[in-house]
Amino acid sequence: MKVEVSLTPALYPYRTVTEHHVTVAIDLLRATTAVCAAFQAGCREVVPLDSLEALEPYRAQGYAVAAERGGKKLPGSDYGNSPTEYMSKDMCGVRLAYSTTNGTVSILRAADADLTLVGAFANIDALCERLKEEGRDVVLLCSGWRNDFCLEDTLVAGAIIDRLSPFASHLSPLGDSAHMALDLWYLTQNDPYTYCSKASHVHRLQGFGTQAQADIEFAFEMNTCPVVPILKKGVLTL
Ligand code: MLT
């Protein structure tokens, strides 16, 4: 089993694992944490979209619209990408059309894998169980921020590799980005939340008030949403 890390969506096309693999799209703050929260709250499906224009046909078909740009919920949308907002609502049966700055872009980029999953700390154990069952090579795609590297997604990647390592006794030698993610996780695993207080997107979100702060704290909690969203034909379901 090979496990590879793409540190940004821009690097994903240069990965070495390209066949018969699972790609996990990771955007801890907050897009993939929010997807897990929406499903945990009962959401039926999430359609990830990379442009705001693409949301409108779904609105016309009765989808609820969830849209964020630059960390802020867009005016006129029903939801944003706040995981704590989803967790506080009854989302039973809701179909979401969802567009965010980075996270939905990387979910869509990951669609070329044989199996595309969504990952965060919120679903990490359920996700790793699924990866073990699959037994295929894995690419961990970190969303970062506008194609730049970010600390928090890299930590999630490192934590996933850490959980897969004992299982994959035949884990192939890791590439440098996977080593770096794993080492960073080992260094910070006792308190990843405090370590990431220096992260640029944490600073960005902290300027947006108390709900964003609650979202940050929620995102660093493990296994709050034991769901494994799967992308099939452009739609995320469980
Ligand atoms: C994204 O997709 O870039 C994020 O979810 C941004 C955010 O935290 O609002």
Short mmCIF file of C-alpha atoms and ligand atoms in Angstrom, two decimals:
data_model
loop_
_atom_site.label_atom_id
_atom_site.label_comp_id
_atom_site.label_asym_id
_atom_site.label_seq_id
_atom_site.Cartn_x
_atom_site.Cartn_y
_atom_site.Cartn_z
CA MET A 1 0.00 0.00 0.00
CA LYS A 2 1.35 3.40 -0.96
CA VAL A 3 0.29 6.54 0.85
CA GLU A 4 1.14 9.83 -0.78
CA VAL A 5 0.44 13.41 0.26
CA SER A 6 -0.30 16.25 -2.15
CA LEU A 7 0.35 19.33 -0.05
CA THR A 8 -1.77 21.58 -2.29
CA PRO A 9 -4.28 21.02 -5.11
CA ALA A 10 -1.70 22.48 -7.52
CA LEU A 11 0.64 19.59 -6.71
CA TYR A 12 -2.01 16.89 -7.11
CA PRO A 13 -1.39 16.38 -10.86
CA TYR A 14 2.27 15.62 -10.05
CA ARG A 15 1.54 12.74 -7.66
CA THR A 16 3.12 9.38 -8.44
CA VAL A 17 0.10 7.29 -7.40
CA THR A 18 -2.34 7.63 -10.27
CA GLU A 19 -3.97 4.23 -10.73
CA HIS A 20 -6.42 2.17 -8.67
CA HIS A 21 -6.26 4.52 -5.75
CA VAL A 22 -8.39 6.33 -3.22
CA THR A 23 -8.04 10.08 -2.90
CA VAL A 24 -9.08 11.76 0.33
CA ALA A 25 -9.86 15.48 0.02
CA ILE A 26 -8.97 17.32 3.24
CA ASP A 27 -9.95 20.86 4.21
CA LEU A 28 -10.01 20.90 7.98
CA LEU A 29 -10.94 24.62 8.14
CA ARG A 30 -13.64 24.24 7.25
CA ALA A 31 -15.05 22.72 4.08
CA THR A 32 -14.58 19.01 4.71
CA THR A 33 -15.29 19.28 8.44
CA ALA A 34 -18.54 21.02 7.46
CA VAL A 35 -19.42 18.25 4.96
CA CYS A 36 -18.98 15.67 7.73
CA ALA A 37 -21.11 17.80 10.08
CA ALA A 38 -23.87 18.24 7.48
CA PHE A 39 -24.10 14.47 6.97
CA GLN A 40 -23.92 13.85 10.70
CA ALA A 41 -26.91 16.21 11.05
CA GLY A 42 -28.88 14.16 8.51
CA CYS A 43 -28.09 15.78 5.18
CA ARG A 44 -28.99 13.51 2.23
CA GLU A 45 -26.49 14.67 -0.38
CA VAL A 46 -23.91 17.39 -1.02
CA VAL A 47 -23.03 18.53 -4.53
CA PRO A 48 -19.56 20.16 -4.46
CA LEU A 49 -19.23 22.97 -7.00
CA ASP A 50 -16.29 25.16 -7.93
CA SER A 51 -18.15 28.28 -9.01
CA LEU A 52 -20.98 30.37 -7.65
CA GLU A 53 -22.72 30.35 -11.04
CA ALA A 54 -22.94 26.57 -10.89
CA LEU A 55 -25.08 26.82 -7.72
CA GLU A 56 -28.06 28.46 -9.39
CA PRO A 57 -29.41 25.50 -11.40
CA TYR A 58 -29.37 23.46 -8.21
CA ARG A 59 -31.27 26.17 -6.33
CA ALA A 60 -33.90 26.02 -9.06
CA GLN A 61 -34.19 22.25 -8.49
CA GLY A 62 -34.90 22.71 -4.79
CA TYR A 63 -31.40 22.26 -3.37
CA ALA A 64 -30.39 24.40 -0.41
CA VAL A 65 -27.43 26.57 -1.34
CA ALA A 66 -24.30 26.69 0.84
CA ALA A 67 -21.65 29.13 -0.29
CA GLU A 68 -18.51 30.66 1.17
CA ARG A 69 -15.78 32.83 -0.27
CA GLY A 70 -12.76 34.14 1.61
CA GLY A 71 -14.08 32.62 4.85
CA LYS A 72 -17.47 34.35 4.77
CA LYS A 73 -20.93 32.97 4.07
CA LEU A 74 -22.22 34.57 0.90
CA PRO A 75 -25.32 36.77 1.17
CA GLY A 76 -28.37 35.02 -0.27
CA SER A 77 -27.15 31.52 0.51
CA ASP A 78 -29.06 29.27 2.90
CA TYR A 79 -25.94 28.01 4.66
CA GLY A 80 -22.23 28.73 4.73
CA ASN A 81 -19.51 26.26 5.64
CA SER A 82 -19.74 26.42 9.41
CA PRO A 83 -19.65 22.90 10.87
CA THR A 84 -21.14 24.12 14.15
CA GLU A 85 -24.05 25.66 12.25
CA TYR A 86 -24.77 22.30 10.60
CA MET A 87 -24.43 20.44 13.89
CA SER A 88 -27.01 22.75 15.48
CA LYS A 89 -29.61 22.15 12.75
CA ASP A 90 -31.82 19.31 11.66
CA MET A 91 -30.49 18.68 8.16
CA CYS A 92 -32.58 15.53 7.62
CA GLY A 93 -33.27 14.99 3.96
CA VAL A 94 -31.62 18.27 2.89
CA ARG A 95 -29.80 18.28 -0.45
CA LEU A 96 -27.00 20.84 -0.48
CA ALA A 97 -25.34 22.57 -3.41
CA TYR A 98 -22.01 23.59 -1.89
CA SER A 99 -19.25 25.90 -3.05
CA THR A 100 -16.26 27.06 -0.99
CA THR A 101 -13.00 28.83 -1.70
CA ASN A 102 -10.69 25.82 -1.59
CA GLY A 103 -12.37 22.71 -0.21
CA THR A 104 -14.90 22.04 -2.95
CA VAL A 105 -12.23 22.72 -5.56
CA SER A 106 -10.07 19.95 -4.14
CA ILE A 107 -13.01 17.55 -3.74
CA LEU A 108 -13.71 18.03 -7.44
CA ARG A 109 -10.05 17.68 -8.34
CA ALA A 110 -9.99 14.38 -6.45
CA ALA A 111 -12.84 13.07 -8.58
CA ASP A 112 -10.41 11.37 -10.96
CA ALA A 113 -9.57 8.70 -8.34
CA ASP A 114 -11.24 5.28 -8.34
CA LEU A 115 -12.74 6.25 -5.03
CA THR A 116 -12.98 9.80 -3.68
CA LEU A 117 -13.58 10.36 0.03
CA VAL A 118 -13.80 13.37 2.29
CA GLY A 119 -11.63 13.57 5.39
CA ALA A 120 -11.15 15.65 8.52
CA PHE A 121 -10.44 15.05 12.21
CA ALA A 122 -14.24 14.84 12.63
CA ASN A 123 -14.37 11.51 10.80
CA ILE A 124 -10.78 10.30 11.03
CA ASP A 125 -11.30 6.87 12.58
CA ALA A 126 -14.27 5.95 10.37
CA LEU A 127 -12.32 7.17 7.35
CA CYS A 128 -9.22 5.14 8.23
CA GLU A 129 -11.34 2.02 8.75
CA ARG A 130 -12.70 2.50 5.25
CA LEU A 131 -9.18 3.02 3.85
CA LYS A 132 -8.02 -0.20 5.53
CA GLU A 133 -11.00 -2.10 4.11
CA GLU A 134 -10.21 -0.79 0.64
CA GLY A 135 -6.54 -1.73 0.94
CA ARG A 136 -5.73 0.36 -2.13
CA ASP A 137 -3.09 3.05 -2.52
CA VAL A 138 -4.11 6.35 -0.97
CA VAL A 139 -3.51 9.97 -1.94
CA LEU A 140 -4.17 12.56 0.75
CA LEU A 141 -5.04 15.82 -0.98
CA CYS A 142 -4.62 18.86 1.26
CA SER A 143 -6.69 21.83 0.14
CA GLY A 144 -4.48 24.55 1.61
CA TRP A 145 -5.39 28.11 0.78
CA ARG A 146 -5.54 29.20 -2.85
CA ASN A 147 -2.98 26.57 -3.81
CA ASP A 148 -0.65 27.48 -0.97
CA PHE A 149 0.36 24.96 1.72
CA CYS A 150 -1.38 25.02 5.12
CA LEU A 151 -0.46 23.52 8.47
CA GLU A 152 -3.86 22.18 9.52
CA ASP A 153 -4.57 20.00 6.47
CA THR A 154 -1.03 18.65 6.64
CA LEU A 155 -1.62 17.60 10.25
CA VAL A 156 -4.76 15.71 9.25
CA ALA A 157 -2.75 13.93 6.54
CA GLY A 158 -0.08 13.03 9.12
CA ALA A 159 -2.69 11.70 11.56
CA ILE A 160 -4.20 9.53 8.82
CA ILE A 161 -0.79 8.07 7.91
CA ASP A 162 -0.14 7.43 11.60
CA ARG A 163 -3.40 5.45 11.87
CA LEU A 164 -2.69 3.49 8.68
CA SER A 165 0.92 2.62 9.54
CA PRO A 166 0.32 -0.27 11.99
CA PHE A 167 -2.20 -1.83 9.61
CA ALA A 168 -0.07 -1.49 6.50
CA SER A 169 2.92 -3.58 7.49
CA HIS A 170 3.80 -3.46 3.82
CA LEU A 171 3.35 0.32 3.66
CA SER A 172 5.64 1.41 0.84
CA PRO A 173 8.42 3.86 1.63
CA LEU A 174 6.84 7.25 2.12
CA GLY A 175 7.59 10.26 -0.06
CA ASP A 176 9.03 13.40 1.46
CA SER A 177 5.70 15.21 1.85
CA ALA A 178 4.22 12.19 3.66
CA HIS A 179 7.27 12.02 5.97
CA MET A 180 6.89 15.70 6.69
CA ALA A 181 3.17 15.38 7.44
CA LEU A 182 3.78 12.41 9.71
CA ASP A 183 6.69 14.07 11.54
CA LEU A 184 4.64 17.23 12.04
CA TRP A 185 1.82 15.11 13.44
CA TYR A 186 4.20 13.30 15.82
CA LEU A 187 5.51 16.65 17.04
CA THR A 188 2.09 18.18 17.63
CA GLN A 189 -0.32 15.31 18.29
CA ASN A 190 -0.70 16.12 21.99
CA ASP A 191 -2.21 19.49 21.15
CA PRO A 192 -2.68 20.14 17.43
CA TYR A 193 -5.21 22.89 18.19
CA THR A 194 -2.67 25.01 20.08
CA TYR A 195 0.03 24.31 17.50
CA CYS A 196 -2.27 25.56 14.74
CA SER A 197 -2.97 28.83 16.53
CA LYS A 198 -0.15 30.16 14.34
CA ALA A 199 -1.82 29.00 11.11
CA SER A 200 -2.80 31.73 8.68
CA HIS A 201 -6.37 30.49 8.17
CA VAL A 202 -6.89 30.34 11.93
CA HIS A 203 -5.96 34.03 12.08
CA ARG A 204 -8.24 34.76 9.12
CA LEU A 205 -11.19 32.98 10.71
CA GLN A 206 -10.64 34.52 14.13
CA GLY A 207 -11.39 37.88 12.56
CA PHE A 208 -14.89 36.61 11.75
CA GLY A 209 -16.24 36.26 15.28
CA THR A 210 -17.45 33.70 17.75
CA GLN A 211 -19.02 31.15 15.39
CA ALA A 212 -15.77 30.91 13.41
CA GLN A 213 -13.87 30.44 16.68
CA ALA A 214 -16.30 27.66 17.66
CA ASP A 215 -15.75 26.10 14.23
CA ILE A 216 -11.98 26.05 14.76
CA GLU A 217 -12.37 24.34 18.12
CA PHE A 218 -14.87 21.85 16.69
CA ALA A 219 -12.63 21.04 13.72
CA PHE A 220 -9.80 19.92 16.01
CA GLU A 221 -12.02 17.50 17.95
CA MET A 222 -11.62 13.89 16.89
CA ASN A 223 -14.46 11.67 15.69
CA THR A 224 -17.36 14.03 16.28
CA CYS A 225 -18.96 12.89 12.98
CA PRO A 226 -18.28 9.19 12.25
CA VAL A 227 -19.39 9.38 8.61
CA VAL A 228 -17.50 8.71 5.38
CA PRO A 229 -18.80 10.90 2.54
CA ILE A 230 -18.11 9.38 -0.89
CA LEU A 231 -18.13 11.25 -4.19
CA LYS A 232 -19.97 9.43 -6.98
CA LYS A 233 -20.86 11.10 -10.26
CA GLY A 234 -20.29 14.54 -8.77
CA VAL A 235 -22.46 13.96 -5.69
CA LEU A 236 -21.36 13.26 -2.12
CA THR A 237 -23.46 10.76 -0.20
CA LEU A 238 -22.81 8.30 2.63
C1 MLT B 1 -12.44 26.73 2.04
O1 MLT B 1 -13.06 25.92 1.33
O2 MLT B 1 -11.52 27.41 1.61
C2 MLT B 1 -12.75 26.92 3.50
O3 MLT B 1 -13.80 26.15 3.90
C3 MLT B 1 -12.77 28.35 3.90
C4 MLT B 1 -13.43 28.65 5.22
O4 MLT B 1 -13.00 28.22 6.27
O5 MLT B 1 -14.43 29.38 5.24
#
